[in-house]
Amino acid sequence: MRTIEFTDTTFRDAHQSLLATRMTTDEILGIANVADKIGYHSFEMWGGATFDSCIRYLNEDPWERLRKIRKSAKRTKLQMLLRGQNILGYKNYPDDIVEKFVFLAVKNGIDIIRIFDALNDMRNLRTAIEATLKSGAHAQGAICYTISPVHTLELYIRNVQDLVEMGCQSICIKDMAGLMTPKNAYDLVKAIKNRFDIPVQVHAHFTTGLADMAYYAAIEAGADVVDTAISSLAYGTSQPGIEPIAYSIEEMPDLKTRINFDLLPQVAEYFREVRSNHKDTDANIKGIDIRVLASQVPGGMLSNLMHQLAAQNKMDKYGDVLREIPRVRKDLGYPPLVTPTSQLVGVQAVLNVINGERYKVIPNEVKEYIKGFYGRPPAPIDPDLKEKAIGNERTIDVRPANLLPPVFDEMKRKLGNLAETDEDVLTYALFPTVARNFLSLRYQGKIGVDFSLVEEMEKISSDIPYYPV
């Protein structure tokens, strides 16, 4: 009898995909001790966009969120999503920041780190994998699943081979847009299981309606764990709901789960109420969107794209943007659409449509991508776009982080006594402007003084802010 395990994404990817990552720590803690008794393999509850959202929108310390959930969840492993050398940001960071971040994530309560690179450039994963293993946590290497002329079964197997050789203890197939058909899911899982003695986990979004069928096929092929969300925060651009999948598995003669079905209705009702409190950011995507099979827009990107277009009163351009995204993706060498490449492709597609001319405006981030500073694209970049974007400027072919010197000590110096902990320094290293605002407000609140003129004083005197203790 084989046991199928479940990772619950409700605390991270589900609300990132459906609610623009606005779930608060208190909303999670209100049910965490109940969910902890359900029998999940892990809670995916940190990383991804949650870190940025905590300090940018919620005025919450993401490190404190981790510690509080760790205290509340005694039985279930805590899992995070790490963007390899991008950590939780949108560019490559130096090795010292990656290593320090991983060490402190584990120290504060993380058990499993799912590590991926948006380009499946394995060079960008090595530092994070080695740091995870050294810290004593479980290193799960992820391959970003996508469809293109260059993304073949053989390529994915080579990616897995690299991850295994780097020491990964499990493999995740990360299907950000829900593109995997049942046949492709079966073939990929079976090929991995035939070649490697390693646990395989499958993560998919329900955007196209394929995910639950792909899960069943993957389980038949030997997958060990699947990612699901509680039904009230499932489907749409989120993951499949746990309830029907777990119930169906229990009906199979050779499979079982560890799920406590009696607790699922309570958790589902709780998050139904939570969701009703987030109507202003709820993507409210009903049913499936088969156009995603062409655009390949992942769940989180789709909800945020709709939110941004609505904010600009440009929802009438939604279909045009969806059609433009695969064209931009092809021009950029078929990158999988996952953070940060999804942002690069998405923003460029929106600019192309709104401006009425392709590549009239090219953001600096796209230019940096073309130069190679995000890593090696899966396929060559369109030469005409390359010429228009960067002309004769230098490109690189080395691992981008090789060119980045250590910066932790410099970040600590710049923060001055706003940095109460090394965690604060890392928050600042990832998101300097937003983090400084967040940490300044926290400091002002503690001592009851308004230092709103500090930044102006810095321009005159020093780059090191001084806040009296």
PDB file of C-alpha atoms in Angstrom, residues 127-259:
ATOM      1  CA  THR A 127      24.765  27.967  -4.005  1.00  0.00           C
ATOM      2  CA  ALA A 128      21.234  27.707  -2.587  1.00  0.00           C
ATOM      3  CA  ILE A 129      21.266  23.897  -2.688  1.00  0.00           C
ATOM      4  CA  GLU A 130      24.642  23.677  -0.966  1.00  0.00           C
ATOM      5  CA  ALA A 131      23.572  26.207   1.687  1.00  0.00           C
ATOM      6  CA  THR A 132      20.342  24.285   2.341  1.00  0.00           C
ATOM      7  CA  LEU A 133      22.168  20.996   2.823  1.00  0.00           C
ATOM      8  CA  LYS A 134      24.785  22.637   5.033  1.00  0.00           C
ATOM      9  CA  SER A 135      22.002  24.153   7.179  1.00  0.00           C
ATOM     10  CA  GLY A 136      20.433  20.734   7.731  1.00  0.00           C
ATOM     11  CA  ALA A 137      17.212  21.346   5.805  1.00  0.00           C
ATOM     12  CA  HIS A 138      15.707  19.302   2.974  1.00  0.00           C
ATOM     13  CA  ALA A 139      16.801  20.558  -0.453  1.00  0.00           C
ATOM     14  CA  GLN A 140      14.116  20.037  -3.086  1.00  0.00           C
ATOM     15  CA  GLY A 141      15.256  20.866  -6.601  1.00  0.00           C
ATOM     16  CA  ALA A 142      12.545  22.079  -8.959  1.00  0.00           C
ATOM     17  CA  ILE A 143      12.334  22.065 -12.724  1.00  0.00           C
ATOM     18  CA  CYS A 144      10.056  24.691 -14.247  1.00  0.00           C
ATOM     19  CA  TYR A 145       7.723  22.945 -16.664  1.00  0.00           C
ATOM     20  CA  THR A 146       6.830  24.711 -19.871  1.00  0.00           C
ATOM     21  CA  ILE A 147       6.154  23.922 -23.519  1.00  0.00           C
ATOM     22  CA  SER A 148       8.346  25.103 -26.372  1.00  0.00           C
ATOM     23  CA  PRO A 149      10.379  23.656 -29.251  1.00  0.00           C
ATOM     24  CA  VAL A 150      13.400  23.353 -26.934  1.00  0.00           C
ATOM     25  CA  HIS A 151      11.718  21.999 -23.793  1.00  0.00           C
ATOM     26  CA  THR A 152      11.819  18.264 -24.432  1.00  0.00           C
ATOM     27  CA  LEU A 153      11.606  15.254 -22.133  1.00  0.00           C
ATOM     28  CA  GLU A 154      15.330  14.725 -22.663  1.00  0.00           C
ATOM     29  CA  LEU A 155      16.086  18.281 -21.519  1.00  0.00           C
ATOM     30  CA  TYR A 156      14.064  17.841 -18.334  1.00  0.00           C
ATOM     31  CA  ILE A 157      15.847  14.576 -17.538  1.00  0.00           C
ATOM     32  CA  ARG A 158      19.195  16.350 -17.946  1.00  0.00           C
ATOM     33  CA  ASN A 159      17.947  19.033 -15.545  1.00  0.00           C
ATOM     34  CA  VAL A 160      16.998  16.382 -12.995  1.00  0.00           C
ATOM     35  CA  GLN A 161      20.379  14.705 -13.432  1.00  0.00           C
ATOM     36  CA  ASP A 162      22.060  18.014 -12.562  1.00  0.00           C
ATOM     37  CA  LEU A 163      19.859  18.463  -9.485  1.00  0.00           C
ATOM     38  CA  VAL A 164      20.583  14.945  -8.252  1.00  0.00           C
ATOM     39  CA  GLU A 165      24.307  15.452  -8.738  1.00  0.00           C
ATOM     40  CA  MET A 166      24.117  18.677  -6.706  1.00  0.00           C
ATOM     41  CA  GLY A 167      22.644  16.732  -3.784  1.00  0.00           C
ATOM     42  CA  CYS A 168      18.903  17.434  -3.998  1.00  0.00           C
ATOM     43  CA  GLN A 169      16.876  15.077  -1.811  1.00  0.00           C
ATOM     44  CA  SER A 170      13.672  15.294  -3.844  1.00  0.00           C
ATOM     45  CA  ILE A 171      12.507  16.663  -7.187  1.00  0.00           C
ATOM     46  CA  CYS A 172       9.549  18.934  -7.874  1.00  0.00           C
ATOM     47  CA  ILE A 173       7.941  19.334 -11.281  1.00  0.00           C
ATOM     48  CA  LYS A 174       6.742  22.937 -11.095  1.00  0.00           C
ATOM     49  CA  ASP A 175       3.931  23.551 -13.596  1.00  0.00           C
ATOM     50  CA  MET A 176       3.244  27.242 -13.048  1.00  0.00           C
ATOM     51  CA  ALA A 177       0.576  27.649 -15.733  1.00  0.00           C
ATOM     52  CA  GLY A 178      -1.147  24.264 -15.541  1.00  0.00           C
ATOM     53  CA  LEU A 179       0.121  23.223 -18.969  1.00  0.00           C
ATOM     54  CA  MET A 180       0.883  19.579 -18.222  1.00  0.00           C
ATOM     55  CA  THR A 181      -1.527  17.142 -19.826  1.00  0.00           C
ATOM     56  CA  PRO A 182      -2.085  13.779 -18.123  1.00  0.00           C
ATOM     57  CA  LYS A 183       0.059  12.054 -20.748  1.00  0.00           C
ATOM     58  CA  ASN A 184       2.949  14.479 -20.352  1.00  0.00           C
ATOM     59  CA  ALA A 185       2.720  14.252 -16.566  1.00  0.00           C
ATOM     60  CA  TYR A 186       2.814  10.461 -16.704  1.00  0.00           C
ATOM     61  CA  ASP A 187       5.706  10.373 -19.166  1.00  0.00           C
ATOM     62  CA  LEU A 188       7.838  12.861 -17.228  1.00  0.00           C
ATOM     63  CA  VAL A 189       7.292  11.320 -13.792  1.00  0.00           C
ATOM     64  CA  LYS A 190       7.808   7.813 -15.165  1.00  0.00           C
ATOM     65  CA  ALA A 191      11.045   8.851 -16.872  1.00  0.00           C
ATOM     66  CA  ILE A 192      12.369  10.408 -13.658  1.00  0.00           C
ATOM     67  CA  LYS A 193      11.375   7.397 -11.549  1.00  0.00           C
ATOM     68  CA  ASN A 194      12.917   4.956 -14.027  1.00  0.00           C
ATOM     69  CA  ARG A 195      16.208   6.831 -13.998  1.00  0.00           C
ATOM     70  CA  PHE A 196      16.551   8.080 -10.410  1.00  0.00           C
ATOM     71  CA  ASP A 197      15.787   6.706  -6.951  1.00  0.00           C
ATOM     72  CA  ILE A 198      14.377   9.950  -5.582  1.00  0.00           C
ATOM     73  CA  PRO A 199      10.980  11.236  -4.347  1.00  0.00           C
ATOM     74  CA  VAL A 200       9.019  13.214  -6.941  1.00  0.00           C
ATOM     75  CA  GLN A 201       6.526  15.955  -6.120  1.00  0.00           C
ATOM     76  CA  VAL A 202       4.176  17.649  -8.577  1.00  0.00           C
ATOM     77  CA  HIS A 203       3.021  21.257  -8.349  1.00  0.00           C
ATOM     78  CA  ALA A 204       0.453  22.621 -10.806  1.00  0.00           C
ATOM     79  CA  HIS A 205      -2.133  25.363 -11.145  1.00  0.00           C
ATOM     80  CA  PHE A 206      -5.733  24.715 -12.138  1.00  0.00           C
ATOM     81  CA  THR A 207      -5.851  27.575 -14.666  1.00  0.00           C
ATOM     82  CA  THR A 208      -6.450  25.346 -17.701  1.00  0.00           C
ATOM     83  CA  GLY A 209      -8.456  22.658 -15.898  1.00  0.00           C
ATOM     84  CA  LEU A 210      -5.751  20.026 -16.475  1.00  0.00           C
ATOM     85  CA  ALA A 211      -4.091  19.947 -13.067  1.00  0.00           C
ATOM     86  CA  ASP A 212      -6.151  17.374 -11.191  1.00  0.00           C
ATOM     87  CA  MET A 213      -6.072  14.967 -14.151  1.00  0.00           C
ATOM     88  CA  ALA A 214      -2.321  15.512 -14.425  1.00  0.00           C
ATOM     89  CA  TYR A 215      -1.998  14.724 -10.712  1.00  0.00           C
ATOM     90  CA  TYR A 216      -3.790  11.386 -11.083  1.00  0.00           C
ATOM     91  CA  ALA A 217      -1.575  10.461 -14.033  1.00  0.00           C
ATOM     92  CA  ALA A 218       1.540  11.526 -12.130  1.00  0.00           C
ATOM     93  CA  ILE A 219       0.512   9.439  -9.123  1.00  0.00           C
ATOM     94  CA  GLU A 220      -0.068   6.446 -11.383  1.00  0.00           C
ATOM     95  CA  ALA A 221       3.464   6.950 -12.738  1.00  0.00           C
ATOM     96  CA  GLY A 222       4.922   6.983  -9.220  1.00  0.00           C
ATOM     97  CA  ALA A 223       4.722  10.556  -7.903  1.00  0.00           C
ATOM     98  CA  ASP A 224       4.994  10.687  -4.119  1.00  0.00           C
ATOM     99  CA  VAL A 225       3.564  14.117  -3.224  1.00  0.00           C
ATOM    100  CA  VAL A 226       1.171  16.587  -4.871  1.00  0.00           C
ATOM    101  CA  ASP A 227       0.444  20.223  -4.040  1.00  0.00           C
ATOM    102  CA  THR A 228      -3.152  21.152  -3.234  1.00  0.00           C
ATOM    103  CA  ALA A 229      -5.064  23.946  -1.497  1.00  0.00           C
ATOM    104  CA  ILE A 230      -8.148  23.867   0.668  1.00  0.00           C
ATOM    105  CA  SER A 231     -11.202  24.031  -1.623  1.00  0.00           C
ATOM    106  CA  SER A 232     -12.253  27.578  -0.679  1.00  0.00           C
ATOM    107  CA  LEU A 233      -8.881  28.874  -1.916  1.00  0.00           C
ATOM    108  CA  ALA A 234      -8.387  26.348  -4.713  1.00  0.00           C
ATOM    109  CA  TYR A 235      -9.097  26.173  -8.448  1.00  0.00           C
ATOM    110  CA  GLY A 236      -9.067  29.174 -10.766  1.00  0.00           C
ATOM    111  CA  THR A 237      -5.404  30.149 -10.900  1.00  0.00           C
ATOM    112  CA  SER A 238      -4.656  28.339  -7.625  1.00  0.00           C
ATOM    113  CA  GLN A 239      -3.931  24.648  -7.074  1.00  0.00           C
ATOM    114  CA  PRO A 240      -6.551  21.874  -7.222  1.00  0.00           C
ATOM    115  CA  GLY A 241      -8.589  21.371  -4.058  1.00  0.00           C
ATOM    116  CA  ILE A 242      -7.398  18.662  -1.711  1.00  0.00           C
ATOM    117  CA  GLU A 243     -10.833  17.256  -0.904  1.00  0.00           C
ATOM    118  CA  PRO A 244     -11.795  15.473  -4.159  1.00  0.00           C
ATOM    119  CA  ILE A 245      -8.243  14.301  -4.862  1.00  0.00           C
ATOM    120  CA  ALA A 246      -7.685  12.868  -1.395  1.00  0.00           C
ATOM    121  CA  TYR A 247     -11.127  11.243  -1.344  1.00  0.00           C
ATOM    122  CA  SER A 248     -10.495   9.657  -4.742  1.00  0.00           C
ATOM    123  CA  ILE A 249      -7.107   8.309  -3.703  1.00  0.00           C
ATOM    124  CA  GLU A 250      -8.656   6.640  -0.661  1.00  0.00           C
ATOM    125  CA  GLU A 251     -10.973   4.756  -3.039  1.00  0.00           C
ATOM    126  CA  MET A 252      -8.038   3.201  -4.890  1.00  0.00           C
ATOM    127  CA  PRO A 253      -7.126  -0.288  -3.658  1.00  0.00           C
ATOM    128  CA  ASP A 254      -3.348   0.200  -3.613  1.00  0.00           C
ATOM    129  CA  LEU A 255      -3.176   3.819  -2.398  1.00  0.00           C
ATOM    130  CA  LYS A 256      -3.888   5.661   0.837  1.00  0.00           C
ATOM    131  CA  THR A 257      -3.402   9.091   2.443  1.00  0.00           C
ATOM    132  CA  ARG A 258      -2.767  10.391   5.961  1.00  0.00           C
ATOM    133  CA  ILE A 259      -5.478  13.049   5.684  1.00  0.00           C
TER     134      ILE A 259
END
